[in-house]
């Protein structure tokens, strides 16, 4: 039996991770935040003094990365790295090193290994196009850049961090431009992905939409 996969791709701060994690919890499926692997590689490179320009060194590091996911926590070299990988500088570093084909190749099988029964929900940029091209349901989840910047701003303020709305929007747009422009596995909506624009949707509405799309596929498969 093929293990079902729900692949959710889309731009930064569109809500992919939040929606994917909730859909996975509702269905009792596993969850993979693929962006965390790129962020962990960027962070580990800093710690190991491997330059973000060194494609071969980064690929070697990515292949051997001592990472452990435990619920919503993530450990690197045995230390909780959840907060460190969320820093904007690490997001930018992840975007930079994600453009290297050797880094993407090194992470490919590691991502596929998360496909386990009863199913997987995953989010990223190339989940439906490259990592799980046979995914059961492919979604391109997006929202306007202004709305995404507001959400990220609120997220930072709620965490007690200082934030500048305009700077956040510029950073989000710069990261999306880099992710969309790279020749390998760029950020883009695939023809077989369903578009979900959450600009005026709540998190609950977005989750309900994904679940209803998945349930209709399950019904039509019977
Ligand atoms: N539909 C929504 N309405 C309001 N807020 C939302 C919605 N979806 C997500 N959010 C909020 O937006 C913020 C960013 O969401 P999230 O981290 O899931 O985005 P992401 O696409 O995974 O980001 P990144 O690509 O940077 O990892 C979170 O604070 C989340 O609670
Ligand atoms: N499947 C993926 C996931 C992530 N990336 C890169 C590009 C992003 O800017 C960066 C951080 O991802 P995020 O945590 O914001 O989802 O990692 C990618 O190229 N492919």
mmCIF file of C-alpha atoms and ligand atoms in Angstrom:
data_model
loop_
_atom_site.group_PDB
_atom_site.id
_atom_site.type_symbol
_atom_site.label_atom_id
_atom_site.label_comp_id
_atom_site.label_asym_id
_atom_site.label_seq_id
_atom_site.Cartn_x
_atom_site.Cartn_y
_atom_site.Cartn_z
ATOM 1 C CA UNK A 1 0.000 0.000 0.000
ATOM 2 C CA UNK A 2 1.271 3.478 -0.860
ATOM 3 C CA UNK A 3 1.731 5.644 2.219
ATOM 4 C CA UNK A 4 -0.263 8.880 1.762
ATOM 5 C CA UNK A 5 1.550 12.215 1.669
ATOM 6 C CA UNK A 6 0.054 15.700 1.892
ATOM 7 C CA UNK A 7 2.652 18.108 0.455
ATOM 8 C CA UNK A 8 2.248 21.793 1.340
ATOM 9 C CA UNK A 9 4.586 24.207 -0.444
ATOM 10 C CA UNK A 10 4.588 27.984 -0.494
ATOM 11 C CA UNK A 11 6.408 31.222 0.315
ATOM 12 C CA UNK A 12 7.853 32.333 3.668
ATOM 13 C CA UNK A 13 5.479 32.982 6.557
ATOM 14 C CA UNK A 14 2.423 31.898 4.568
ATOM 15 C CA UNK A 15 1.425 29.571 7.427
ATOM 16 C CA UNK A 16 2.615 26.294 5.865
ATOM 17 C CA UNK A 17 4.168 24.975 9.057
ATOM 18 C CA UNK A 18 1.231 25.888 11.287
ATOM 19 C CA UNK A 19 -1.328 24.393 8.915
ATOM 20 C CA UNK A 20 0.742 21.279 8.122
ATOM 21 C CA UNK A 21 1.375 20.497 11.803
ATOM 22 C CA UNK A 22 -2.338 20.841 12.651
ATOM 23 C CA UNK A 23 -3.460 18.724 9.714
ATOM 24 C CA UNK A 24 -0.931 16.047 10.718
ATOM 25 C CA UNK A 25 -2.134 16.091 14.339
ATOM 26 C CA UNK A 26 -5.789 15.789 13.239
ATOM 27 C CA UNK A 27 -5.107 12.860 10.927
ATOM 28 C CA UNK A 28 -2.584 11.206 13.275
ATOM 29 C CA UNK A 29 0.055 11.492 10.518
ATOM 30 C CA UNK A 30 3.767 12.206 10.850
ATOM 31 C CA UNK A 31 4.944 15.756 10.167
ATOM 32 C CA UNK A 32 8.107 16.950 8.411
ATOM 33 C CA UNK A 33 9.167 20.609 8.433
ATOM 34 C CA UNK A 34 11.646 20.360 5.551
ATOM 35 C CA UNK A 35 12.747 23.989 5.988
ATOM 36 C CA UNK A 36 14.096 23.009 9.415
ATOM 37 C CA UNK A 37 16.632 20.710 7.703
ATOM 38 C CA UNK A 38 17.963 23.589 5.568
ATOM 39 C CA UNK A 39 17.981 25.890 8.607
ATOM 40 C CA UNK A 40 19.801 23.253 10.702
ATOM 41 C CA UNK A 41 22.410 22.830 7.979
ATOM 42 C CA UNK A 42 22.988 26.603 7.882
ATOM 43 C CA UNK A 43 23.247 26.753 11.684
ATOM 44 C CA UNK A 44 25.531 23.706 11.916
ATOM 45 C CA UNK A 45 27.784 25.242 9.254
ATOM 46 C CA UNK A 46 28.208 28.341 11.416
ATOM 47 C CA UNK A 47 29.042 26.184 14.421
ATOM 48 C CA UNK A 48 31.471 24.013 12.435
ATOM 49 C CA UNK A 49 32.999 27.036 10.682
ATOM 50 C CA UNK A 50 32.021 25.814 7.227
ATOM 51 C CA UNK A 51 31.399 28.749 4.899
ATOM 52 C CA UNK A 52 27.916 29.215 3.405
ATOM 53 C CA UNK A 53 29.840 29.488 0.074
ATOM 54 C CA UNK A 54 31.385 26.006 0.401
ATOM 55 C CA UNK A 55 28.914 23.799 -1.510
ATOM 56 C CA UNK A 56 30.877 20.544 -1.104
ATOM 57 C CA UNK A 57 31.519 21.100 2.611
ATOM 58 C CA UNK A 58 27.860 21.976 3.215
ATOM 59 C CA UNK A 59 26.649 18.904 1.329
ATOM 60 C CA UNK A 60 28.911 16.650 3.413
ATOM 61 C CA UNK A 61 27.591 18.299 6.572
ATOM 62 C CA UNK A 62 23.935 18.001 5.440
ATOM 63 C CA UNK A 63 24.343 14.274 4.726
ATOM 64 C CA UNK A 64 25.693 13.566 8.221
ATOM 65 C CA UNK A 65 23.756 16.184 10.200
ATOM 66 C CA UNK A 66 23.181 14.860 13.759
ATOM 67 C CA UNK A 67 19.533 15.949 13.963
ATOM 68 C CA UNK A 68 16.711 14.573 16.090
ATOM 69 C CA UNK A 69 13.057 15.645 15.886
ATOM 70 C CA UNK A 70 10.996 15.079 19.026
ATOM 71 C CA UNK A 71 7.418 16.350 18.738
ATOM 72 C CA UNK A 72 7.718 20.054 17.968
ATOM 73 C CA UNK A 73 11.302 20.195 19.270
ATOM 74 C CA UNK A 74 14.444 19.767 17.213
ATOM 75 C CA UNK A 75 17.919 18.869 18.441
ATOM 76 C CA UNK A 76 21.252 19.506 16.730
ATOM 77 C CA UNK A 77 24.380 17.866 18.198
ATOM 78 C CA UNK A 78 22.078 16.860 21.098
ATOM 79 C CA UNK A 79 21.148 20.493 21.933
ATOM 80 C CA UNK A 80 17.685 22.050 21.500
ATOM 81 C CA UNK A 81 18.088 24.235 18.393
ATOM 82 C CA UNK A 82 14.417 25.228 17.984
ATOM 83 C CA UNK A 83 14.891 28.921 18.786
ATOM 84 C CA UNK A 84 18.269 29.336 17.074
ATOM 85 C CA UNK A 85 17.053 28.051 13.701
ATOM 86 C CA UNK A 86 14.117 30.492 13.694
ATOM 87 C CA UNK A 87 16.428 33.558 13.608
ATOM 88 C CA UNK A 88 15.935 35.614 10.426
ATOM 89 C CA UNK A 89 19.681 35.417 9.639
ATOM 90 C CA UNK A 90 19.493 31.618 9.695
ATOM 91 C CA UNK A 91 16.421 31.727 7.427
ATOM 92 C CA UNK A 92 18.423 33.794 4.944
ATOM 93 C CA UNK A 93 21.394 31.410 5.277
ATOM 94 C CA UNK A 94 19.082 28.446 4.700
ATOM 95 C CA UNK A 95 17.730 30.114 1.571
ATOM 96 C CA UNK A 96 21.295 30.724 0.319
ATOM 97 C CA UNK A 97 22.575 27.192 0.872
ATOM 98 C CA UNK A 98 19.310 25.683 -0.443
ATOM 99 C CA UNK A 99 20.292 26.926 -3.896
ATOM 100 C CA UNK A 100 23.191 24.424 -4.043
ATOM 101 C CA UNK A 101 22.239 21.204 -5.901
ATOM 102 C CA UNK A 102 24.672 19.128 -3.792
ATOM 103 C CA UNK A 103 23.028 20.294 -0.547
ATOM 104 C CA UNK A 104 19.544 19.486 -1.905
ATOM 105 C CA UNK A 105 20.749 16.050 -3.053
ATOM 106 C CA UNK A 106 22.255 15.346 0.376
ATOM 107 C CA UNK A 107 18.933 16.088 2.084
ATOM 108 C CA UNK A 108 16.688 14.266 -0.406
ATOM 109 C CA UNK A 109 16.691 10.746 1.056
ATOM 110 C CA UNK A 110 16.665 12.089 4.604
ATOM 111 C CA UNK A 111 13.354 13.789 3.797
ATOM 112 C CA UNK A 112 11.892 10.740 2.048
ATOM 113 C CA UNK A 113 12.653 8.623 5.128
ATOM 114 C CA UNK A 114 9.892 10.511 6.977
ATOM 115 C CA UNK A 115 7.277 8.793 4.800
ATOM 116 C CA UNK A 116 5.984 6.249 7.285
ATOM 117 C CA UNK A 117 2.590 4.722 8.055
ATOM 118 C CA UNK A 118 -0.092 5.890 8.545
ATOM 119 C CA UNK A 119 0.927 8.956 6.489
ATOM 120 C CA UNK A 120 2.949 12.154 6.274
ATOM 121 C CA UNK A 121 2.151 15.847 6.099
ATOM 122 C CA UNK A 122 5.119 17.936 5.033
ATOM 123 C CA UNK A 123 5.828 21.561 4.169
ATOM 124 C CA UNK A 124 8.535 23.354 2.230
ATOM 125 C CA UNK A 125 9.267 24.579 -1.288
ATOM 126 C CA UNK A 126 9.694 21.383 -3.341
ATOM 127 C CA UNK A 127 7.736 18.771 -1.402
ATOM 128 C CA UNK A 128 5.239 18.214 -4.222
ATOM 129 C CA UNK A 129 7.640 18.794 -7.116
ATOM 130 C CA UNK A 130 10.829 16.911 -6.160
ATOM 131 C CA UNK A 131 10.748 15.119 -2.817
ATOM 132 C CA UNK A 132 7.280 13.525 -3.063
ATOM 133 C CA UNK A 133 6.210 13.926 -6.712
ATOM 134 C CA UNK A 134 3.603 11.170 -6.147
ATOM 135 C CA UNK A 135 2.053 12.947 -3.144
ATOM 136 C CA UNK A 136 -1.641 12.200 -2.608
ATOM 137 C CA UNK A 137 -2.516 15.890 -2.262
ATOM 138 C CA UNK A 138 -0.348 18.854 -3.294
ATOM 139 C CA UNK A 139 -1.114 22.325 -2.016
ATOM 140 C CA UNK A 140 0.461 25.675 -2.795
ATOM 141 C CA UNK A 141 -0.324 27.683 0.330
ATOM 142 C CA UNK A 142 0.129 31.421 0.021
ATOM 143 C CA UNK A 143 -0.981 34.858 1.279
ATOM 144 C CA UNK A 144 -0.175 38.428 0.262
ATOM 145 C CA UNK A 145 3.313 39.651 1.230
ATOM 146 C CA UNK A 146 1.751 42.365 3.416
ATOM 147 C CA UNK A 147 -0.348 39.830 5.343
ATOM 148 C CA UNK A 148 2.617 37.467 5.739
ATOM 149 C CA UNK A 149 4.763 40.300 7.104
ATOM 150 C CA UNK A 150 2.004 41.216 9.600
ATOM 151 C CA UNK A 151 1.806 37.603 10.772
ATOM 152 C CA UNK A 152 5.583 37.328 11.226
ATOM 153 C CA UNK A 153 5.642 40.707 13.006
ATOM 154 C CA UNK A 154 2.933 39.552 15.437
ATOM 155 C CA UNK A 155 4.739 36.230 15.966
ATOM 156 C CA UNK A 156 7.955 38.063 16.965
ATOM 157 C CA UNK A 157 6.183 40.604 19.188
ATOM 158 C CA UNK A 158 4.283 37.782 20.936
ATOM 159 C CA UNK A 159 7.653 36.128 21.652
ATOM 160 C CA UNK A 160 8.850 39.380 23.252
ATOM 161 C CA UNK A 161 11.316 40.154 20.432
ATOM 162 C CA UNK A 162 11.741 43.556 18.798
ATOM 163 C CA UNK A 163 10.542 43.794 15.197
ATOM 164 C CA UNK A 164 10.240 46.275 12.358
ATOM 165 C CA UNK A 165 7.297 45.584 10.040
ATOM 166 C CA UNK A 166 8.832 47.173 6.943
ATOM 167 C CA UNK A 167 12.148 45.347 7.443
ATOM 168 C CA UNK A 168 10.280 42.047 7.905
ATOM 169 C CA UNK A 169 8.372 42.520 4.644
ATOM 170 C CA UNK A 170 11.598 43.371 2.785
ATOM 171 C CA UNK A 171 13.329 40.268 4.219
ATOM 172 C CA UNK A 172 10.376 38.025 3.306
ATOM 173 C CA UNK A 173 10.292 39.368 -0.246
ATOM 174 C CA UNK A 174 14.079 39.007 -0.621
ATOM 175 C CA UNK A 175 13.965 35.385 0.585
ATOM 176 C CA UNK A 176 11.053 34.512 -1.708
ATOM 177 C CA UNK A 177 12.812 36.130 -4.676
ATOM 178 C CA UNK A 178 15.942 34.061 -4.018
ATOM 179 C CA UNK A 179 13.940 30.842 -3.517
ATOM 180 C CA UNK A 180 11.942 31.444 -6.708
ATOM 181 C CA UNK A 181 14.942 32.406 -8.856
ATOM 182 C CA UNK A 182 17.189 29.406 -8.229
ATOM 183 C CA UNK A 183 17.449 26.936 -11.101
ATOM 184 C CA UNK A 184 17.052 23.836 -8.887
ATOM 185 C CA UNK A 185 13.671 23.099 -7.223
ATOM 186 C CA UNK A 186 12.504 26.726 -7.218
ATOM 187 C CA UNK A 187 9.550 28.036 -5.241
ATOM 188 C CA UNK A 188 6.607 27.943 -7.636
ATOM 189 C CA UNK A 189 3.121 26.538 -7.890
ATOM 190 C CA UNK A 190 3.195 23.227 -9.766
ATOM 191 C CA UNK A 191 0.391 22.559 -12.273
ATOM 192 C CA UNK A 192 -0.935 19.671 -10.145
ATOM 193 C CA UNK A 193 -0.986 21.652 -6.875
ATOM 194 C CA UNK A 194 -4.177 23.218 -5.510
ATOM 195 C CA UNK A 195 -3.780 26.863 -4.555
ATOM 196 C CA UNK A 196 -4.877 27.919 -1.068
ATOM 197 C CA UNK A 197 -4.687 31.672 -0.517
ATOM 198 C CA UNK A 198 -5.057 32.326 3.221
ATOM 199 C CA UNK A 199 -4.838 36.138 3.084
ATOM 200 C CA UNK A 200 -8.354 36.420 4.475
ATOM 201 C CA UNK A 201 -8.628 32.963 6.061
ATOM 202 C CA UNK A 202 -8.076 32.089 9.722
ATOM 203 C CA UNK A 203 -5.767 29.212 10.645
ATOM 204 C CA UNK A 204 -8.808 27.054 11.452
ATOM 205 C CA UNK A 205 -10.368 27.797 8.048
ATOM 206 C CA UNK A 206 -7.116 26.919 6.259
ATOM 207 C CA UNK A 207 -6.799 23.647 8.202
ATOM 208 C CA UNK A 208 -10.435 22.765 7.498
ATOM 209 C CA UNK A 209 -9.924 23.417 3.782
ATOM 210 C CA UNK A 210 -6.916 21.093 3.586
ATOM 211 C CA UNK A 211 -8.735 18.388 5.542
ATOM 212 C CA UNK A 212 -11.820 18.640 3.336
ATOM 213 C CA UNK A 213 -9.709 18.403 0.149
ATOM 214 C CA UNK A 214 -7.958 15.341 1.557
ATOM 215 C CA UNK A 215 -11.224 13.695 2.663
ATOM 216 C CA UNK A 216 -12.752 14.230 -0.818
ATOM 217 C CA UNK A 217 -9.761 12.472 -2.369
ATOM 218 C CA UNK A 218 -10.133 9.563 0.073
ATOM 219 C CA UNK A 219 -13.872 9.288 -0.748
ATOM 220 C CA UNK A 220 -13.345 9.423 -4.524
ATOM 221 C CA UNK A 221 -10.650 6.705 -4.174
ATOM 222 C CA UNK A 222 -13.108 4.207 -2.638
HETATM 223 N N1 LIG B 1 -4.394 31.844 8.202
HETATM 224 C C1 LIG B 1 -3.686 32.476 9.146
HETATM 225 N N2 LIG B 1 -4.195 33.550 9.739
HETATM 226 C C2 LIG B 1 -3.490 34.204 10.652
HETATM 227 N N3 LIG B 1 -2.240 33.877 11.068
HETATM 228 C C3 LIG B 1 -1.700 32.805 10.522
HETATM 229 C C4 LIG B 1 -2.382 32.059 9.538
HETATM 230 N N4 LIG B 1 -1.584 31.043 9.171
HETATM 231 C C5 LIG B 1 -0.441 31.179 9.910
HETATM 232 N N5 LIG B 1 -0.532 32.229 10.725
HETATM 233 C C6 LIG B 1 0.511 32.702 11.653
HETATM 234 O O1 LIG B 1 1.556 33.215 10.813
HETATM 235 C C7 LIG B 1 2.823 32.963 11.408
HETATM 236 C C8 LIG B 1 3.722 32.285 10.378
HETATM 237 O O2 LIG B 1 3.223 30.972 10.156
HETATM 238 P P1 LIG B 1 4.215 29.745 9.897
HETATM 239 O O3 LIG B 1 5.436 29.842 10.742
HETATM 240 O O4 LIG B 1 3.381 28.514 9.993
HETATM 241 O O5 LIG B 1 4.596 30.029 8.383
HETATM 242 P P2 LIG B 1 5.597 29.231 7.431
HETATM 243 O O6 LIG B 1 5.037 29.365 6.054
HETATM 244 O O7 LIG B 1 5.819 27.841 7.937
HETATM 245 O O8 LIG B 1 6.903 30.108 7.596
HETATM 246 P P3 LIG B 1 8.435 29.785 7.149
HETATM 247 O O9 LIG B 1 8.418 29.479 5.701
HETATM 248 O O10 LIG B 1 9.178 31.027 7.399
HETATM 249 O O11 LIG B 1 8.896 28.628 7.999
HETATM 250 C C9 LIG B 1 2.544 32.144 12.692
HETATM 251 O O12 LIG B 1 2.551 33.020 13.796
HETATM 252 C C10 LIG B 1 1.157 31.591 12.467
HETATM 253 O O13 LIG B 1 0.444 31.395 13.682
HETATM 254 N N1 LIG B 2 11.758 22.185 0.851
HETATM 255 C C1 LIG B 2 12.475 23.289 1.128
HETATM 256 C C2 LIG B 2 12.374 23.898 2.375
HETATM 257 C C3 LIG B 2 13.124 25.016 2.634
HETATM 258 N N2 LIG B 2 13.956 25.486 1.696
HETATM 259 C C4 LIG B 2 14.831 26.639 1.948
HETATM 260 C C5 LIG B 2 14.283 27.935 1.395
HETATM 261 C C6 LIG B 2 13.789 28.688 2.593
HETATM 262 O O1 LIG B 2 13.950 30.090 2.433
HETATM 263 C C7 LIG B 2 14.633 28.147 3.735
HETATM 264 C C8 LIG B 2 13.945 28.100 5.075
HETATM 265 O O2 LIG B 2 12.696 27.413 4.929
HETATM 266 P P1 LIG B 2 11.435 27.720 5.890
HETATM 267 O O3 LIG B 2 11.806 27.244 7.254
HETATM 268 O O4 LIG B 2 11.213 29.188 5.865
HETATM 269 O O5 LIG B 2 10.298 26.934 5.292
HETATM 270 O O6 LIG B 2 14.991 26.831 3.353
HETATM 271 C C9 LIG B 2 14.020 24.891 0.469
HETATM 272 O O7 LIG B 2 14.755 25.356 -0.426
HETATM 273 N N3 LIG B 2 13.287 23.794 0.218
#
